[in-house]
mmCIF file of C-alpha atoms in Angstrom:
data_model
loop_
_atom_site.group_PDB
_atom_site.id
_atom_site.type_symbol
_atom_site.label_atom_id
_atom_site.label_comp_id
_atom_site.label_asym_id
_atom_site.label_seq_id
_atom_site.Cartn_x
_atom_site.Cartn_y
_atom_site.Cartn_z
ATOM 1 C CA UNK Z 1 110.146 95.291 78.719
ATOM 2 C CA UNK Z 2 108.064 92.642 80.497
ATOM 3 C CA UNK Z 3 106.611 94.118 83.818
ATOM 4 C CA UNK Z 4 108.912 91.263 85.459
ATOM 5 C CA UNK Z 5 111.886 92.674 84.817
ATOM 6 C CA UNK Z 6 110.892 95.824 86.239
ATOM 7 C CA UNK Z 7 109.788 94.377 89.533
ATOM 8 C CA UNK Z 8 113.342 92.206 89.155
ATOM 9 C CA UNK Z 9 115.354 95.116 87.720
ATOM 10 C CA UNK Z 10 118.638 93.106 88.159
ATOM 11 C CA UNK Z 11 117.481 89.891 87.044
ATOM 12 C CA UNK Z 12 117.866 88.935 83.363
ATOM 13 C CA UNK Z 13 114.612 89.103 80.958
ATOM 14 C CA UNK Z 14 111.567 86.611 81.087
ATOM 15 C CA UNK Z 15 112.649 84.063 79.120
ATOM 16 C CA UNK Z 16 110.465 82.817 75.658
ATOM 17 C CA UNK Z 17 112.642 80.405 73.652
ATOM 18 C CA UNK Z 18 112.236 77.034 73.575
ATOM 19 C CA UNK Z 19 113.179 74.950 77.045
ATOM 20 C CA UNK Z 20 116.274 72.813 76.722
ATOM 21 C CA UNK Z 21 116.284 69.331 78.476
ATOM 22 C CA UNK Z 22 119.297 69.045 81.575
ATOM 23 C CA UNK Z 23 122.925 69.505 79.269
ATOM 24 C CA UNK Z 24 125.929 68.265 80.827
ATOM 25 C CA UNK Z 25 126.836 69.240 84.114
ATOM 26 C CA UNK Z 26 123.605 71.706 84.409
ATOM 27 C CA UNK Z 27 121.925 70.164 87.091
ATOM 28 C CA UNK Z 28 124.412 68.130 88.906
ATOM 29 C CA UNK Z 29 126.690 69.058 91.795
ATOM 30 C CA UNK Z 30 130.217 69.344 91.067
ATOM 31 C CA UNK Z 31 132.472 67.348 93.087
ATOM 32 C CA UNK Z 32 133.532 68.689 95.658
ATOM 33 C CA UNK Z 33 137.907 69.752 96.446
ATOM 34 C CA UNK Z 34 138.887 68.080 99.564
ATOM 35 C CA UNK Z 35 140.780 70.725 100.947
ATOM 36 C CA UNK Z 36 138.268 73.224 99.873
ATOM 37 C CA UNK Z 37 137.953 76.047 102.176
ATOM 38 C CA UNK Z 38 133.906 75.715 102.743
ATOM 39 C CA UNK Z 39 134.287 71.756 102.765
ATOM 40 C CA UNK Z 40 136.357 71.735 105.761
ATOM 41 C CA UNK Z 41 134.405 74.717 107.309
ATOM 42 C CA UNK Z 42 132.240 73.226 110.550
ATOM 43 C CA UNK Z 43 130.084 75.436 112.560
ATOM 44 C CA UNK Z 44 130.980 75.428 116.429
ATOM 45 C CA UNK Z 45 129.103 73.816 118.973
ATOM 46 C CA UNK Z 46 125.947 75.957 120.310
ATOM 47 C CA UNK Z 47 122.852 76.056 120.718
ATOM 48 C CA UNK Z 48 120.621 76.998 118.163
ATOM 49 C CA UNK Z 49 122.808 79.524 116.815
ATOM 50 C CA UNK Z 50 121.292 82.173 114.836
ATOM 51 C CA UNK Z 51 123.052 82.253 111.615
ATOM 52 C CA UNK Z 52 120.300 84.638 110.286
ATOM 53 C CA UNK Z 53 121.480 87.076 112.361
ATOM 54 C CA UNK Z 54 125.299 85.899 112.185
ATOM 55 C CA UNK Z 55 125.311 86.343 108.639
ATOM 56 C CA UNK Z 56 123.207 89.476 108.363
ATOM 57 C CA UNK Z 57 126.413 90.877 110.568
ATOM 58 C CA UNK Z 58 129.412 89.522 108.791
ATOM 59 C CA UNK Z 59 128.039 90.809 105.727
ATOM 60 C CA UNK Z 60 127.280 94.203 107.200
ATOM 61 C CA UNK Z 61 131.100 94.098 109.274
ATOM 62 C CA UNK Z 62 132.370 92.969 105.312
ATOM 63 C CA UNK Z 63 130.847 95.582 102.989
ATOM 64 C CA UNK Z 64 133.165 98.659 103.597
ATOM 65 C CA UNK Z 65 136.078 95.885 102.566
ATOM 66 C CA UNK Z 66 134.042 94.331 99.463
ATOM 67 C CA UNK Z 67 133.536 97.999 98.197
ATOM 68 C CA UNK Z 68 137.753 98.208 98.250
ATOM 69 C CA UNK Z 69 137.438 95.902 95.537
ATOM 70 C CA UNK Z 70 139.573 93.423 97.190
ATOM 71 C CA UNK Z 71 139.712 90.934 99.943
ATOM 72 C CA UNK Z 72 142.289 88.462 101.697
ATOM 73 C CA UNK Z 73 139.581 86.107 103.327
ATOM 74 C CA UNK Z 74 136.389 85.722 104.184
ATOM 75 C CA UNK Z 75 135.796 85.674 108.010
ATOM 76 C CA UNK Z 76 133.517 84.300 109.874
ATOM 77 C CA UNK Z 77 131.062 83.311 106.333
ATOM 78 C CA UNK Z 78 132.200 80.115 105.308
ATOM 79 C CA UNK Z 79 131.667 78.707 108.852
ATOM 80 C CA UNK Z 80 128.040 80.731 108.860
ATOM 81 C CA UNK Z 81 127.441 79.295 105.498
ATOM 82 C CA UNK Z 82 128.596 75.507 107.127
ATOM 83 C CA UNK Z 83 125.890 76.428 109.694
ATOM 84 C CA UNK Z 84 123.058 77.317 107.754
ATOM 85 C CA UNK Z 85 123.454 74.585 105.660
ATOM 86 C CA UNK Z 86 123.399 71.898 108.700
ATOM 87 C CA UNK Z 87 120.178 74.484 110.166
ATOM 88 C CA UNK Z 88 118.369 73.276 106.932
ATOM 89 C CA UNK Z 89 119.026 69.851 107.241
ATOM 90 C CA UNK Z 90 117.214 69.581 110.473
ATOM 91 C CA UNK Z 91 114.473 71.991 110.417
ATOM 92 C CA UNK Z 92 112.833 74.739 108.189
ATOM 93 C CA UNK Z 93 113.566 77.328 110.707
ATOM 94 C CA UNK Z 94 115.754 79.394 108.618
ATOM 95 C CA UNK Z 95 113.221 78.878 105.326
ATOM 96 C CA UNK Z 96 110.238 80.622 107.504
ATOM 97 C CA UNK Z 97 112.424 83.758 108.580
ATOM 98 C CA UNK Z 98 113.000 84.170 105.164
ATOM 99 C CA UNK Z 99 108.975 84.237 104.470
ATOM 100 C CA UNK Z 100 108.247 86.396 107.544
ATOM 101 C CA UNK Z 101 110.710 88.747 106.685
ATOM 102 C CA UNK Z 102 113.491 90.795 107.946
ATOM 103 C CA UNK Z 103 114.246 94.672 108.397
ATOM 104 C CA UNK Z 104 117.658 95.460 107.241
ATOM 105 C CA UNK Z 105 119.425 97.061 103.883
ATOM 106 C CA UNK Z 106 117.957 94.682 101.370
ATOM 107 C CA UNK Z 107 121.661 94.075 99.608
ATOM 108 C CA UNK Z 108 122.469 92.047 102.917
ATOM 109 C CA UNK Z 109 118.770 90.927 103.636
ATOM 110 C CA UNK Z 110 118.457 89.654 99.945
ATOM 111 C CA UNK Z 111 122.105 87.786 100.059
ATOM 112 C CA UNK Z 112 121.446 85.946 103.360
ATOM 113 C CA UNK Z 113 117.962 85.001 101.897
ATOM 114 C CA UNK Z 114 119.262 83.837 98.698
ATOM 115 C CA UNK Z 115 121.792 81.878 100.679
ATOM 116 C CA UNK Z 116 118.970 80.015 102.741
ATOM 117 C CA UNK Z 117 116.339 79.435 99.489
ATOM 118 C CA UNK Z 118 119.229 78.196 97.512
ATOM 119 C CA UNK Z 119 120.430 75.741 99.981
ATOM 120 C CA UNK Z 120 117.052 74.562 100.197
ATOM 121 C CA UNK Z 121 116.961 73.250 96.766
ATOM 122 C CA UNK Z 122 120.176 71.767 96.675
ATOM 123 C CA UNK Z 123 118.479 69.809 98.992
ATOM 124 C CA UNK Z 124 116.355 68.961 96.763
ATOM 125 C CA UNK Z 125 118.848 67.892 94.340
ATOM 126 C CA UNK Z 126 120.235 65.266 96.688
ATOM 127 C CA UNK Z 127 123.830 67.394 97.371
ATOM 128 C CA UNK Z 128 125.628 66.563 100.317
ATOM 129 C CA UNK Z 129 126.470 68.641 103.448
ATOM 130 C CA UNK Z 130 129.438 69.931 102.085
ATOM 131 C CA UNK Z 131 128.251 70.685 98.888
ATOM 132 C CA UNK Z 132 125.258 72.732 100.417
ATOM 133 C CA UNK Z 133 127.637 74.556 102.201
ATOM 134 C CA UNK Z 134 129.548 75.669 99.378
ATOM 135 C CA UNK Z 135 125.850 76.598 97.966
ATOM 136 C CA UNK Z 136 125.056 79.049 100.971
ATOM 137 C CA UNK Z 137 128.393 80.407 100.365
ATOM 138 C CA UNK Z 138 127.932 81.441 96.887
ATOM 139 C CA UNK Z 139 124.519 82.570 98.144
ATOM 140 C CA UNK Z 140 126.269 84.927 100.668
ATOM 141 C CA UNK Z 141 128.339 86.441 98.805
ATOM 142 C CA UNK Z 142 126.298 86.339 94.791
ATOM 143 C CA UNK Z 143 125.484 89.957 94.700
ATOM 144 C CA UNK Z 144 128.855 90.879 96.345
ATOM 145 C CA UNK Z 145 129.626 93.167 93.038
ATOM 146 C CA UNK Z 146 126.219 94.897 94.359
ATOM 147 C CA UNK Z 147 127.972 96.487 96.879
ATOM 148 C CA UNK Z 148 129.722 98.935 94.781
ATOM 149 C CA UNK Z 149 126.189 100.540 93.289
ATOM 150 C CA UNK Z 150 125.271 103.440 94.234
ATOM 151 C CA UNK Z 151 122.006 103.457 96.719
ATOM 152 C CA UNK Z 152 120.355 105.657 94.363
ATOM 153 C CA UNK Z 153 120.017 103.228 91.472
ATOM 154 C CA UNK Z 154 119.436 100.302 93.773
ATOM 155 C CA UNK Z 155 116.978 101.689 95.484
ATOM 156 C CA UNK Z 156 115.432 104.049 92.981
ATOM 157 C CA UNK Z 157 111.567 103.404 92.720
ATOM 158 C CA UNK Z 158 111.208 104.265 88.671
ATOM 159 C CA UNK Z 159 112.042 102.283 85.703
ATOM 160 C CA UNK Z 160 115.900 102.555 85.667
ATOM 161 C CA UNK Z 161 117.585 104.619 82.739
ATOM 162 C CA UNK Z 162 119.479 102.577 80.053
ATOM 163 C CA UNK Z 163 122.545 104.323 82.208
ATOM 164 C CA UNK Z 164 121.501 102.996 85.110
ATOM 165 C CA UNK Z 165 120.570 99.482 84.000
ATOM 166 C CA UNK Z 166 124.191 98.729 82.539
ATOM 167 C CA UNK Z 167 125.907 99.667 86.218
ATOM 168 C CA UNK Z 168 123.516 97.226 87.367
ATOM 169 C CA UNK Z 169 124.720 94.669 84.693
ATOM 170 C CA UNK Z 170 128.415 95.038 84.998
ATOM 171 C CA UNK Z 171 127.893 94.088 89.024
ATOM 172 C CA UNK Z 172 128.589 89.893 88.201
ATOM 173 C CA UNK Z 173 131.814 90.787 86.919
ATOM 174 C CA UNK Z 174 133.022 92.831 89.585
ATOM 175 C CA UNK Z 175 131.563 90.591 92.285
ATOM 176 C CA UNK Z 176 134.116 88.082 90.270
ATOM 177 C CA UNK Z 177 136.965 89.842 90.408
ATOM 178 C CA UNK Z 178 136.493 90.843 94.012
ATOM 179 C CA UNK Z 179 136.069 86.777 94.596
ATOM 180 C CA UNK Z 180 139.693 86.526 91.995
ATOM 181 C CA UNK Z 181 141.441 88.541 95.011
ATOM 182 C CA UNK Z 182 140.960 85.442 97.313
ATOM 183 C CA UNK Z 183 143.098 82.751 94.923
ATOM 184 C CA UNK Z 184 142.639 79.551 93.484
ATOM 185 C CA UNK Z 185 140.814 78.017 95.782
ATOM 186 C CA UNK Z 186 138.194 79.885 95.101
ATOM 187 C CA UNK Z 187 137.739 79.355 91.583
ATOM 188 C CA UNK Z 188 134.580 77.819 91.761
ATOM 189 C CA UNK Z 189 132.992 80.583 93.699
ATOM 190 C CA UNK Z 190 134.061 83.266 91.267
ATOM 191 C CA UNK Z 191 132.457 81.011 88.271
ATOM 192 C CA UNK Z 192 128.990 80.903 90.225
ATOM 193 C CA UNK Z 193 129.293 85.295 91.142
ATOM 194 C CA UNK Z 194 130.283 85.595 87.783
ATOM 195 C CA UNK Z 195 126.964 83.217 86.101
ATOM 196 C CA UNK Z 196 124.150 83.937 88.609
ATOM 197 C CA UNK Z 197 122.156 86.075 86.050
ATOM 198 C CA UNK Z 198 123.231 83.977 83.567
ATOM 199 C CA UNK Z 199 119.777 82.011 82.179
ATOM 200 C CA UNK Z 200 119.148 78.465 81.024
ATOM 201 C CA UNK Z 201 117.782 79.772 77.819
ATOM 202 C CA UNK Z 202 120.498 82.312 77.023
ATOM 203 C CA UNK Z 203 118.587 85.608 78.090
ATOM 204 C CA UNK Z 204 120.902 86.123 80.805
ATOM 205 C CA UNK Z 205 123.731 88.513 81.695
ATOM 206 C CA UNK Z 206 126.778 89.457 81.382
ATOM 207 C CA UNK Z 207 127.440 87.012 78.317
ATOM 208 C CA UNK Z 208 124.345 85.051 77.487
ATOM 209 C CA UNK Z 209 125.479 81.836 78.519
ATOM 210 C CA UNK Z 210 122.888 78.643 78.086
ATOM 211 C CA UNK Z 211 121.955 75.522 79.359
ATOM 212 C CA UNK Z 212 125.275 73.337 81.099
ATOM 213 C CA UNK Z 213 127.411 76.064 80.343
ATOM 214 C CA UNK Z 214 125.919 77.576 83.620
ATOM 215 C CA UNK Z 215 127.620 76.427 87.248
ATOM 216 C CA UNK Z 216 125.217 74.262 88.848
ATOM 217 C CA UNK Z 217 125.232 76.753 91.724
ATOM 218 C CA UNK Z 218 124.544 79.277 89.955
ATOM 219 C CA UNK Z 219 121.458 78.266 88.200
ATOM 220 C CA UNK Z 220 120.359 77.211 92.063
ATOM 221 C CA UNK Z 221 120.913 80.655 93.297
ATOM 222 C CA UNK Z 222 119.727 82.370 90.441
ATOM 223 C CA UNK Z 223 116.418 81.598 90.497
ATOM 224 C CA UNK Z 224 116.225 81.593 94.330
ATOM 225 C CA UNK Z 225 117.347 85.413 93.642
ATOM 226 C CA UNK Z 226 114.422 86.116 91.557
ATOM 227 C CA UNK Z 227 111.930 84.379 94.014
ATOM 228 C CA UNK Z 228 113.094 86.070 96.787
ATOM 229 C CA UNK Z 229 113.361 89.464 95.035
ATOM 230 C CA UNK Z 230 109.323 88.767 94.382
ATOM 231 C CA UNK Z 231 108.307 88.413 98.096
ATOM 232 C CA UNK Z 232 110.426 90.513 99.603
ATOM 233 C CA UNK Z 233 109.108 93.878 99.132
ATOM 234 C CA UNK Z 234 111.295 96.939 97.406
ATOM 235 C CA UNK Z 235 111.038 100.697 96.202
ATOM 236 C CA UNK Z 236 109.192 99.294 93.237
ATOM 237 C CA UNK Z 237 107.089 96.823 94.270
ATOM 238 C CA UNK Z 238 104.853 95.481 96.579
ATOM 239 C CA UNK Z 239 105.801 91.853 97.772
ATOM 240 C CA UNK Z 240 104.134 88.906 96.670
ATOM 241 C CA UNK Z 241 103.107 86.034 98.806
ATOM 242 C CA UNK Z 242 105.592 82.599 98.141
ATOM 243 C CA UNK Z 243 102.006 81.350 96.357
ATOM 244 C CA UNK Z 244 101.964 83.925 93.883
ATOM 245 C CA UNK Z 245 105.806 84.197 93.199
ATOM 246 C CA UNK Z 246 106.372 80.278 92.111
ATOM 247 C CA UNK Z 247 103.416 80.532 90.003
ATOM 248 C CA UNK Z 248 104.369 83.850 88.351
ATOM 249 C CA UNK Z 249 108.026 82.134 88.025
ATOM 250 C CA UNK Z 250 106.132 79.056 86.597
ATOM 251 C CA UNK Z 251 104.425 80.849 84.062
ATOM 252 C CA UNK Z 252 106.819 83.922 83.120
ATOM 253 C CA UNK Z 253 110.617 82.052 83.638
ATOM 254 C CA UNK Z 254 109.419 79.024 82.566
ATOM 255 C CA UNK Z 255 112.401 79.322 80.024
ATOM 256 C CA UNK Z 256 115.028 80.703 82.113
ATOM 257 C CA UNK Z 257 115.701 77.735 84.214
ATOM 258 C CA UNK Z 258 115.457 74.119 83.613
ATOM 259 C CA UNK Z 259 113.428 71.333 84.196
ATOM 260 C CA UNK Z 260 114.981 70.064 87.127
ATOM 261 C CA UNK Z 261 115.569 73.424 88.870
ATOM 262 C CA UNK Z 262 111.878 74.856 88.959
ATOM 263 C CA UNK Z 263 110.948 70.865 90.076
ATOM 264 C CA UNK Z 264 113.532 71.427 92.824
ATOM 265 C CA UNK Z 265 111.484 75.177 92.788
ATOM 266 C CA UNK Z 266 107.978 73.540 93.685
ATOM 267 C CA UNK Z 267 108.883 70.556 95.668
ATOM 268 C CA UNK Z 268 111.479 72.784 98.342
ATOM 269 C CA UNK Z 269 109.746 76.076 98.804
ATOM 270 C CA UNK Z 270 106.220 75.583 99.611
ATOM 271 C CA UNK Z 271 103.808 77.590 97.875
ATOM 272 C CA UNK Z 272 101.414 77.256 100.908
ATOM 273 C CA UNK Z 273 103.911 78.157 104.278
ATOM 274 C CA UNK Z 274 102.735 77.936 107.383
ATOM 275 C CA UNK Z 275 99.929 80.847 108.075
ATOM 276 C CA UNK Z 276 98.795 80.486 103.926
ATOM 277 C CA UNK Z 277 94.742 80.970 103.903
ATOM 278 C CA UNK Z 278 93.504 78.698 101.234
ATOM 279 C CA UNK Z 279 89.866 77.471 100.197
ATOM 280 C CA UNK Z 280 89.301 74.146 99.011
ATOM 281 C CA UNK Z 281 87.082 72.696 96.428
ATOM 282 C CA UNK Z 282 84.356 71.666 98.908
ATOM 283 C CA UNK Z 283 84.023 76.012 99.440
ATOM 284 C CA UNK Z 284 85.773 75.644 102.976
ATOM 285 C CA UNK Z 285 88.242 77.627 103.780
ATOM 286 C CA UNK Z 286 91.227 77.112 106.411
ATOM 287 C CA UNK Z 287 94.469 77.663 107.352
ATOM 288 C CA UNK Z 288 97.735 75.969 106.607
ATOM 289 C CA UNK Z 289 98.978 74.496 109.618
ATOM 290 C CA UNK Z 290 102.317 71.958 108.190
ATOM 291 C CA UNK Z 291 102.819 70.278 104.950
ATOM 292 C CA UNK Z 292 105.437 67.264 104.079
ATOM 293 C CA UNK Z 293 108.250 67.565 102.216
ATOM 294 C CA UNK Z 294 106.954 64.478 99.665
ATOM 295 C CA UNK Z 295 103.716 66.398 99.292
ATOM 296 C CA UNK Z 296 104.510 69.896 99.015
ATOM 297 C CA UNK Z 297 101.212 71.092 97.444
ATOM 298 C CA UNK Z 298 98.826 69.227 99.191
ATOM 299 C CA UNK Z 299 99.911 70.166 102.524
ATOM 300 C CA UNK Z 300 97.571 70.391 106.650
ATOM 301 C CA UNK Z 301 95.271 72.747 106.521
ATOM 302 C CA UNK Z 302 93.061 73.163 109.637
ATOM 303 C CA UNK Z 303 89.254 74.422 108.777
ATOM 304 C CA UNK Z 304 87.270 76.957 111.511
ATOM 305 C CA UNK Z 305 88.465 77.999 114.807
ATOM 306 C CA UNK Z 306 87.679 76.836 118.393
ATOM 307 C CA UNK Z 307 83.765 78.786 119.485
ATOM 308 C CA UNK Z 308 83.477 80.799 123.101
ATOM 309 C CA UNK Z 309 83.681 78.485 125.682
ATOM 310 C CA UNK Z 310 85.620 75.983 124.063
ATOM 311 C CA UNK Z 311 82.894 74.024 121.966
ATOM 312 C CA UNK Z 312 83.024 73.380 117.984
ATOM 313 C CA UNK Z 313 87.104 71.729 117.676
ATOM 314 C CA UNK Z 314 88.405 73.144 114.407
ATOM 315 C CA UNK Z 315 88.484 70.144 111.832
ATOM 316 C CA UNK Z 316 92.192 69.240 110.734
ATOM 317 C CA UNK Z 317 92.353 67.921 106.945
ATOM 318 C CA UNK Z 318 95.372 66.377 105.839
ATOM 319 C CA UNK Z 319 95.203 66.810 101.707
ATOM 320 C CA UNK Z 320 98.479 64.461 101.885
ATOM 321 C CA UNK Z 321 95.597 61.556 102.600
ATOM 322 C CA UNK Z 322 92.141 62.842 101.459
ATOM 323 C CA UNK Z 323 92.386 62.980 97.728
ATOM 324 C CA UNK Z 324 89.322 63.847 96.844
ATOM 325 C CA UNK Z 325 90.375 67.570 98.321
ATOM 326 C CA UNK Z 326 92.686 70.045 96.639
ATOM 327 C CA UNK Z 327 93.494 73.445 97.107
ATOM 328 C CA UNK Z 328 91.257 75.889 94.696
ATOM 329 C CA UNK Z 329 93.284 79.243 95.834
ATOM 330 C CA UNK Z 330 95.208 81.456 98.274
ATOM 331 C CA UNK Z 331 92.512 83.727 100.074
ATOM 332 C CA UNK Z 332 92.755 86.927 101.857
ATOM 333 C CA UNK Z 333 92.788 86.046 106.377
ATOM 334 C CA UNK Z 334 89.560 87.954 106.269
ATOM 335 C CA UNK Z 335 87.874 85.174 104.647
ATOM 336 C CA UNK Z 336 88.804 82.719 107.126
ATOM 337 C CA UNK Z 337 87.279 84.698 110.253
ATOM 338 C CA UNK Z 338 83.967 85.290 108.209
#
């Protein structure tokens, strides 16, 4: 088995069939039900709410009732989900806490990521507020089925038995029938538990679904599940920068998802955040200090630092406007200070 899949134990294998174009329905947003539980879902008035931390707890207040199999309603989540949908729209607040990382059991940590990264590429796709909310819903809540695996195989640090592995496989379709409990209404949201290892190229699990056949959602939180599994760091592996995890998803998934999902991929989650050291082609290396969302890999980096007594400014390049620049590769901070 590809070393990918053992850093990702739960995610499906590294695709290597052909790519399929976009089939119907696989990249577009379903519409969306009017009286849909997460459409109607607003978040209350405050300010600045942290819905990192909001959703870290309603999971965490949730998890002794998801592991009874069954559940009447959902809390506090939808509205959380309403909220960090609207956070994304007006800053990237949320999307840096997920690169800097937060302590916490990573079943929970991992769900409210997935929740944030997927959301972030439905923007990308053009869906509307209350389509993105539904989106950090089924981010919230894909792994709920991962709540009833034992710590020991989640969390054990070896390549997992063949045993072991098929727990870990059956989790979609108990996260789905957990979802069932809540009723019709929820329908959708039990499709996209159910299909979020499910790959575009048919290498998924539990029933090696391809291409359109796949929820829209789910193909959007799948792969933000594998990309944050990657720089988040686990019993198995070290963590990866956001740099080296789209380009390993580039190269070794390339398969898995489609065209229009790994664009979304590149275009919505930086592979140079804020803090990135990089060195250019001139030999100069700096520090990335913002980026724009219509250039996403050609984003500010500022070269040198300020000398005692305030002389020497550091020079600010903006590879947005100076084309005859481009990044080269992501170096260690060391390099910057020497």
């Amino acid at each position: 088995m590809a070393r990918l899949s053992d850093l990702v134990r739960e995610q499906g294998s590294p695709g290597q069939g052909p790519e399929g174009d976009a089939g119907q329905g696989g990249d577009a947003s379903p519409p969306s039900t009017p009286n849909d539980p997460v459409s109607s879902a607003r978040p209350r008035a405050a300010n600045l709410p942290d819905w990192y931390r909001l959703a870290m707890e309603e999971l965490a207040r949730f998890e002794p009732v998801f592991q009874q199999g069954t559940i009447g309603n959902l809390g506090e989540l939808p509205r959380i989900a309403s909220g960090i949908a609207d956070s994304l729209l007006e800053s990237t607040r949320l999307l840096d806490r997920v690169y800097a990382g937060s302590p916490g059991r990573h079943v929970i940590t991992n769900s409210v990521n997935v929740a944030i990264l997927a959301t972030r590429l439905g923007m990308g796709l053009r869906y509307g507020k209350e389509e993105l909310a539904r989106l950090a819903l089924g981010g919230l809540l894909h792994d709920i089925g991962m709540f009833n695996v034992p710590d020991a195989i989640i969390n054990q640090p070896q390549a997992l038995s063949a045993s072991d592995r098929e727990v870990i496989e059956q989790h979609p379709e108990v996260g789905a029938e957990i979802v069932a409990t809540l009723g019709p209404s929820y329908a959708w949201l039990k499709q996209v538990v159910a299909q979020e290892h499910e790959r575009w190229n048919g290498r998924g699990y539990p029933n090696g679904l391809t291409g359109g056949e796949i929820h829209p959602h789910a193909q959007l939180i799948g792969i933000a599940d594998v990309f944050d599994a990657l720089i988040s760091p686990r019993p198995y592996h070290r963590r990866m920068s956001p740099y080296d995890a789209i380009r390993e998803l580039l190269v070794r998934e390339k398969t898995a998802f489609s065209r229009l999902v790994m664009k979304a991929l590149v275009e919505q989650l930086s592979m140079y955040p804020l803090g990135t050291c990089v060195r250019l082609n001139t030999g100069e290396v700096g520090v990335v200090t913002g980026s724009k969302s219509t250039y996403p890999l050609r984003p500010i980096i500022q070269i040198g630092t300020p000398s005692e007594g305030g002389a020497g400014e550091p020079k600010m390049v903006d590879l947005s406007t100076s084309t005859l620049l481009h990044i080269v590769e992501v170096v260690k901070p060391m390099e910057v200070a020497s």
